[in-house]
């Protein structure tokens, strides 16, 4: 069984994008 590290990278980038959009929308 190989660990799907690419899934963690995709979910990590998705999470960072959501957090960035949340902070950006809260600033305005």
CSV table of N, CA and C in Angstrom, one decimal:
chain,number,residue,atom,x,y,z
A,1,UNK,N,0.8,-1.2,0.0
A,1,UNK,CA,0.0,0.0,0.0
A,1,UNK,C,0.9,1.2,0.0
A,2,UNK,N,0.7,2.1,-1.0
A,2,UNK,CA,1.4,3.3,-1.1
A,2,UNK,C,0.6,4.5,-0.6
A,3,UNK,N,1.2,5.3,0.2
A,3,UNK,CA,0.5,6.5,0.8
A,3,UNK,C,0.2,7.5,-0.3
A,4,UNK,N,-1.0,7.9,-0.5
A,4,UNK,CA,-1.3,8.9,-1.5
A,4,UNK,C,-1.0,10.3,-1.1
A,5,UNK,N,0.3,10.7,-1.2
A,5,UNK,CA,0.7,12.0,-0.7
A,5,UNK,C,0.1,13.1,-1.5
A,6,UNK,N,-0.2,12.8,-2.8
A,6,UNK,CA,-0.7,13.8,-3.7
A,6,UNK,C,-2.1,14.3,-3.2
A,7,UNK,N,-2.8,13.4,-2.6
A,7,UNK,CA,-4.1,13.7,-2.1
A,7,UNK,C,-4.0,14.8,-0.9
A,8,UNK,N,-3.0,14.6,-0.1
A,8,UNK,CA,-2.7,15.5,1.0
A,8,UNK,C,-2.3,16.9,0.4
A,9,UNK,N,-1.5,16.9,-0.6
A,9,UNK,CA,-1.1,18.2,-1.3
A,9,UNK,C,-2.4,18.9,-1.8
A,10,UNK,N,-3.2,18.1,-2.5
A,10,UNK,CA,-4.4,18.7,-3.1
A,10,UNK,C,-5.3,19.3,-2.1
A,11,UNK,N,-5.6,18.4,-1.0
A,11,UNK,CA,-6.5,18.9,0.0
A,11,UNK,C,-5.8,20.1,0.8
A,12,UNK,N,-4.5,20.0,1.0
A,12,UNK,CA,-3.8,21.1,1.6
A,12,UNK,C,-4.0,22.4,0.9
A,13,UNK,N,-3.7,22.4,-0.4
A,13,UNK,CA,-3.9,23.6,-1.2
A,13,UNK,C,-5.3,24.1,-1.3
A,14,UNK,N,-6.3,23.1,-1.3
A,14,UNK,CA,-7.7,23.5,-1.3
A,14,UNK,C,-8.0,24.2,0.0
A,15,UNK,N,-7.5,23.6,1.1
A,15,UNK,CA,-7.8,24.2,2.4
A,15,UNK,C,-7.2,25.6,2.6
A,16,UNK,N,-6.0,25.8,2.0
A,16,UNK,CA,-5.3,27.1,2.1
A,16,UNK,C,-6.1,28.1,1.3
A,17,UNK,N,-6.6,27.7,0.1
A,17,UNK,CA,-7.4,28.6,-0.7
A,17,UNK,C,-8.7,29.0,0.0
A,18,UNK,N,-9.3,28.0,0.7
A,18,UNK,CA,-10.6,28.4,1.4
A,18,UNK,C,-10.3,29.3,2.5
A,19,UNK,N,-9.2,29.1,3.3
A,19,UNK,CA,-8.8,30.0,4.4
A,19,UNK,C,-8.5,31.4,3.8
A,20,UNK,N,-7.8,31.4,2.7
A,20,UNK,CA,-7.4,32.7,2.1
A,20,UNK,C,-8.6,33.5,1.7
A,21,UNK,N,-9.5,32.8,1.0
A,21,UNK,CA,-10.7,33.5,0.5
A,21,UNK,C,-11.6,33.9,1.7
A,22,UNK,N,-11.6,33.1,2.8
A,22,UNK,CA,-12.4,33.5,4.0
A,22,UNK,C,-11.8,34.7,4.6
A,23,UNK,N,-10.5,34.8,4.8
A,23,UNK,CA,-9.9,36.0,5.4
A,23,UNK,C,-10.1,37.2,4.5
A,24,UNK,N,-9.9,37.0,3.2
A,24,UNK,CA,-10.1,38.1,2.2
A,24,UNK,C,-11.5,38.7,2.2
A,25,UNK,N,-12.5,37.8,2.3
A,25,UNK,CA,-13.9,38.3,2.3
A,25,UNK,C,-14.2,38.9,3.6
A,26,UNK,N,-13.6,38.5,4.7
A,26,UNK,CA,-13.9,39.0,6.0
A,26,UNK,C,-13.2,40.4,6.2
A,27,UNK,N,-12.1,40.6,5.4
A,27,UNK,CA,-11.5,41.9,5.5
A,27,UNK,C,-12.3,43.0,4.9
A,28,UNK,N,-13.0,42.7,3.8
A,28,UNK,CA,-13.7,43.7,3.1
A,28,UNK,C,-15.0,44.1,3.8
